[in-house]
Amino acid sequence: VLRKTGNAGLREYGKKCADDLDEVVKLVRGDLPKLTRKTLAPLIVMDVHARDVIIKMAEDGICQPTDFDWLAQLRYYPSEDGTSVPMT
């Protein structure tokens, strides 16, 4: 998203995150088994955090994949053979 459309794409993705979160909240407010509700609650917390981070980066004008605030959100995981560290 960021590489192709810059800050406008980040803003659009922030809106999509908010819309998706609204749908999950509607689901949780409905009739659900107790275990399903308990499973969804932590996922909502993670989604709220992700939405807030995306919106904050959009407001801060992040527009390149090389911007520090974008890079700071990446997670590094070592490979099994130790030769590479992919960013996700």
Short mmCIF file of N, CA and C in Angstrom, two decimals:
data_model
loop_
_atom_site.label_atom_id
_atom_site.label_comp_id
_atom_site.label_asym_id
_atom_site.label_seq_id
_atom_site.Cartn_x
_atom_site.Cartn_y
_atom_site.Cartn_z
N VAL A 1 0.83 -1.19 0.00
CA VAL A 1 0.00 0.00 0.00
C VAL A 1 0.87 1.25 0.00
N LEU A 2 1.80 1.32 0.93
CA LEU A 2 2.61 2.53 1.09
C LEU A 2 3.48 2.79 -0.13
N ARG A 3 4.07 1.75 -0.67
CA ARG A 3 4.96 1.92 -1.82
C ARG A 3 4.21 2.42 -3.05
N LYS A 4 2.99 1.91 -3.27
CA LYS A 4 2.24 2.27 -4.47
C LYS A 4 1.49 3.58 -4.36
N THR A 5 0.86 3.82 -3.20
CA THR A 5 -0.03 4.98 -3.11
C THR A 5 0.36 5.99 -2.04
N GLY A 6 1.45 5.74 -1.32
CA GLY A 6 1.94 6.70 -0.34
C GLY A 6 0.97 6.93 0.80
N ASN A 7 0.95 8.16 1.31
CA ASN A 7 0.15 8.51 2.47
C ASN A 7 -1.34 8.33 2.21
N ALA A 8 -1.80 8.61 1.00
CA ALA A 8 -3.22 8.45 0.69
C ALA A 8 -3.63 6.98 0.86
N GLY A 9 -2.79 6.07 0.44
CA GLY A 9 -3.08 4.65 0.61
C GLY A 9 -3.09 4.24 2.07
N LEU A 10 -2.21 4.84 2.86
CA LEU A 10 -2.17 4.57 4.29
C LEU A 10 -3.46 5.05 4.96
N ARG A 11 -3.92 6.22 4.56
CA ARG A 11 -5.19 6.74 5.09
C ARG A 11 -6.36 5.83 4.70
N GLU A 12 -6.37 5.39 3.47
CA GLU A 12 -7.42 4.50 2.99
C GLU A 12 -7.40 3.18 3.77
N TYR A 13 -6.20 2.66 4.01
CA TYR A 13 -6.08 1.41 4.77
C TYR A 13 -6.53 1.61 6.22
N GLY A 14 -6.26 2.78 6.79
CA GLY A 14 -6.73 3.09 8.14
C GLY A 14 -8.25 3.06 8.20
N LYS A 15 -8.90 3.59 7.18
CA LYS A 15 -10.37 3.55 7.13
C LYS A 15 -10.87 2.12 7.01
N LYS A 16 -10.17 1.31 6.21
CA LYS A 16 -10.56 -0.10 6.07
C LYS A 16 -10.41 -0.83 7.40
N CYS A 17 -9.32 -0.56 8.12
CA CYS A 17 -9.12 -1.18 9.44
C CYS A 17 -10.26 -0.80 10.38
N ALA A 18 -10.65 0.46 10.37
CA ALA A 18 -11.74 0.92 11.23
C ALA A 18 -13.06 0.25 10.85
N ASP A 19 -13.33 0.14 9.56
CA ASP A 19 -14.56 -0.51 9.10
C ASP A 19 -14.58 -1.98 9.48
N ASP A 20 -13.45 -2.67 9.29
CA ASP A 20 -13.36 -4.08 9.66
C ASP A 20 -13.57 -4.26 11.16
N LEU A 21 -12.99 -3.38 11.94
CA LEU A 21 -13.14 -3.45 13.39
C LEU A 21 -14.60 -3.23 13.80
N ASP A 22 -15.28 -2.32 13.15
CA ASP A 22 -16.70 -2.10 13.43
C ASP A 22 -17.52 -3.36 13.18
N GLU A 23 -17.18 -4.09 12.13
CA GLU A 23 -17.90 -5.33 11.83
C GLU A 23 -17.68 -6.38 12.92
N VAL A 24 -16.46 -6.49 13.42
CA VAL A 24 -16.17 -7.45 14.49
C VAL A 24 -16.89 -7.04 15.77
N VAL A 25 -16.92 -5.76 16.06
CA VAL A 25 -17.62 -5.28 17.26
C VAL A 25 -19.11 -5.61 17.16
N LYS A 26 -19.70 -5.43 15.98
CA LYS A 26 -21.11 -5.80 15.79
C LYS A 26 -21.32 -7.29 16.06
N LEU A 27 -20.38 -8.09 15.60
CA LEU A 27 -20.45 -9.53 15.82
C LEU A 27 -20.41 -9.85 17.31
N VAL A 28 -19.51 -9.22 18.04
CA VAL A 28 -19.36 -9.48 19.46
C VAL A 28 -20.60 -9.02 20.25
N ARG A 29 -21.23 -7.97 19.79
CA ARG A 29 -22.43 -7.48 20.48
C ARG A 29 -23.64 -8.38 20.24
N GLY A 30 -23.51 -9.28 19.29
CA GLY A 30 -24.62 -10.19 18.98
C GLY A 30 -24.60 -11.40 19.90
N ASP A 31 -25.37 -12.38 19.51
CA ASP A 31 -25.50 -13.60 20.29
C ASP A 31 -24.38 -14.56 19.90
N LEU A 32 -23.42 -14.72 20.79
CA LEU A 32 -22.27 -15.59 20.53
C LEU A 32 -22.06 -16.55 21.70
N PRO A 33 -21.53 -17.72 21.41
CA PRO A 33 -21.14 -18.60 22.51
C PRO A 33 -20.04 -17.94 23.34
N LYS A 34 -19.99 -18.26 24.62
CA LYS A 34 -19.06 -17.63 25.55
C LYS A 34 -17.60 -17.78 25.09
N LEU A 35 -17.23 -18.96 24.63
CA LEU A 35 -15.85 -19.19 24.20
C LEU A 35 -15.48 -18.34 22.98
N THR A 36 -16.42 -18.19 22.06
CA THR A 36 -16.17 -17.36 20.87
C THR A 36 -15.97 -15.91 21.28
N ARG A 37 -16.78 -15.43 22.19
CA ARG A 37 -16.66 -14.06 22.67
C ARG A 37 -15.30 -13.85 23.34
N LYS A 38 -14.88 -14.83 24.16
CA LYS A 38 -13.59 -14.73 24.85
C LYS A 38 -12.43 -14.79 23.86
N THR A 39 -12.62 -15.48 22.78
CA THR A 39 -11.58 -15.56 21.74
C THR A 39 -11.47 -14.25 20.97
N LEU A 40 -12.60 -13.65 20.68
CA LEU A 40 -12.61 -12.41 19.90
C LEU A 40 -12.12 -11.19 20.68
N ALA A 41 -12.31 -11.18 21.99
CA ALA A 41 -11.95 -10.00 22.79
C ALA A 41 -10.47 -9.60 22.63
N PRO A 42 -9.51 -10.52 22.79
CA PRO A 42 -8.11 -10.11 22.61
C PRO A 42 -7.79 -9.73 21.16
N LEU A 43 -8.48 -10.34 20.22
CA LEU A 43 -8.25 -9.99 18.81
C LEU A 43 -8.72 -8.56 18.53
N ILE A 44 -9.79 -8.16 19.18
CA ILE A 44 -10.27 -6.79 19.03
C ILE A 44 -9.25 -5.81 19.59
N VAL A 45 -8.67 -6.14 20.74
CA VAL A 45 -7.65 -5.27 21.33
C VAL A 45 -6.47 -5.10 20.37
N MET A 46 -6.03 -6.18 19.76
CA MET A 46 -4.91 -6.09 18.81
C MET A 46 -5.31 -5.28 17.58
N ASP A 47 -6.53 -5.47 17.10
CA ASP A 47 -7.00 -4.71 15.93
C ASP A 47 -7.13 -3.22 16.24
N VAL A 48 -7.58 -2.89 17.44
CA VAL A 48 -7.68 -1.48 17.83
C VAL A 48 -6.29 -0.85 17.84
N HIS A 49 -5.32 -1.56 18.39
CA HIS A 49 -3.95 -1.03 18.40
C HIS A 49 -3.43 -0.83 16.97
N ALA A 50 -3.63 -1.83 16.12
CA ALA A 50 -3.17 -1.74 14.73
C ALA A 50 -3.83 -0.57 14.02
N ARG A 51 -5.14 -0.42 14.21
CA ARG A 51 -5.86 0.70 13.59
C ARG A 51 -5.30 2.04 14.06
N ASP A 52 -5.08 2.16 15.36
CA ASP A 52 -4.56 3.41 15.91
C ASP A 52 -3.17 3.73 15.38
N VAL A 53 -2.32 2.72 15.25
CA VAL A 53 -0.97 2.93 14.72
C VAL A 53 -1.03 3.39 13.27
N ILE A 54 -1.86 2.73 12.47
CA ILE A 54 -1.99 3.10 11.05
C ILE A 54 -2.50 4.53 10.91
N ILE A 55 -3.54 4.87 11.66
CA ILE A 55 -4.11 6.22 11.58
C ILE A 55 -3.09 7.26 12.04
N LYS A 56 -2.34 6.97 13.10
CA LYS A 56 -1.32 7.90 13.59
C LYS A 56 -0.23 8.11 12.54
N MET A 57 0.21 7.03 11.89
CA MET A 57 1.22 7.17 10.85
C MET A 57 0.69 7.99 9.68
N ALA A 58 -0.57 7.80 9.33
CA ALA A 58 -1.17 8.59 8.24
C ALA A 58 -1.22 10.06 8.62
N GLU A 59 -1.61 10.35 9.86
CA GLU A 59 -1.67 11.74 10.33
C GLU A 59 -0.28 12.37 10.38
N ASP A 60 0.73 11.57 10.67
CA ASP A 60 2.11 12.07 10.75
C ASP A 60 2.76 12.23 9.38
N GLY A 61 2.04 11.86 8.33
CA GLY A 61 2.54 12.07 6.97
C GLY A 61 3.50 11.01 6.47
N ILE A 62 3.46 9.81 7.05
CA ILE A 62 4.32 8.74 6.57
C ILE A 62 3.92 8.42 5.13
N CYS A 63 4.90 8.41 4.22
CA CYS A 63 4.55 8.18 2.82
C CYS A 63 5.56 7.29 2.09
N GLN A 64 6.62 6.89 2.76
CA GLN A 64 7.63 6.04 2.12
C GLN A 64 7.91 4.82 3.00
N PRO A 65 8.20 3.67 2.39
CA PRO A 65 8.53 2.50 3.19
C PRO A 65 9.86 2.65 3.94
N THR A 66 10.60 3.69 3.64
CA THR A 66 11.87 3.93 4.33
C THR A 66 11.75 4.93 5.48
N ASP A 67 10.53 5.47 5.70
CA ASP A 67 10.33 6.39 6.83
C ASP A 67 10.54 5.65 8.14
N PHE A 68 11.19 6.31 9.09
CA PHE A 68 11.54 5.66 10.35
C PHE A 68 10.33 5.09 11.08
N ASP A 69 9.24 5.86 11.17
CA ASP A 69 8.07 5.39 11.90
C ASP A 69 7.45 4.14 11.28
N TRP A 70 7.57 4.01 9.96
CA TRP A 70 7.09 2.80 9.29
C TRP A 70 8.00 1.63 9.65
N LEU A 71 9.30 1.84 9.53
CA LEU A 71 10.27 0.78 9.83
C LEU A 71 10.19 0.34 11.29
N ALA A 72 9.88 1.27 12.18
CA ALA A 72 9.81 0.94 13.61
C ALA A 72 8.67 -0.03 13.91
N GLN A 73 7.67 -0.12 13.03
CA GLN A 73 6.55 -1.03 13.26
C GLN A 73 6.78 -2.43 12.70
N LEU A 74 7.84 -2.62 11.94
CA LEU A 74 8.11 -3.93 11.37
C LEU A 74 8.59 -4.89 12.44
N ARG A 75 8.33 -6.15 12.25
CA ARG A 75 8.80 -7.17 13.17
C ARG A 75 9.79 -8.05 12.44
N TYR A 76 10.89 -8.32 13.11
CA TYR A 76 11.96 -9.11 12.53
C TYR A 76 11.94 -10.52 13.11
N TYR A 77 12.01 -11.51 12.24
CA TYR A 77 12.01 -12.90 12.67
C TYR A 77 13.17 -13.62 12.00
N PRO A 78 14.08 -14.21 12.78
CA PRO A 78 15.20 -14.92 12.18
C PRO A 78 14.73 -16.20 11.48
N SER A 79 15.41 -16.54 10.40
CA SER A 79 15.06 -17.77 9.69
C SER A 79 15.70 -18.96 10.41
N GLU A 80 15.25 -20.13 10.05
CA GLU A 80 15.74 -21.35 10.70
C GLU A 80 17.24 -21.54 10.48
N ASP A 81 17.72 -21.20 9.28
CA ASP A 81 19.14 -21.40 9.01
C ASP A 81 19.99 -20.20 9.41
N GLY A 82 19.35 -19.11 9.86
CA GLY A 82 20.09 -17.96 10.36
C GLY A 82 20.71 -17.08 9.30
N THR A 83 20.38 -17.31 8.02
CA THR A 83 21.01 -16.53 6.96
C THR A 83 20.24 -15.28 6.57
N SER A 84 18.97 -15.19 6.99
CA SER A 84 18.20 -14.00 6.64
C SER A 84 17.26 -13.63 7.78
N VAL A 85 16.83 -12.40 7.77
CA VAL A 85 15.89 -11.91 8.77
C VAL A 85 14.77 -11.19 8.03
N PRO A 86 13.68 -11.90 7.70
CA PRO A 86 12.59 -11.25 6.98
C PRO A 86 11.84 -10.26 7.87
N MET A 87 11.36 -9.19 7.27
CA MET A 87 10.55 -8.20 7.97
C MET A 87 9.10 -8.44 7.60
N THR A 88 8.22 -8.41 8.59
CA THR A 88 6.80 -8.60 8.31
C THR A 88 5.99 -7.50 8.95
#
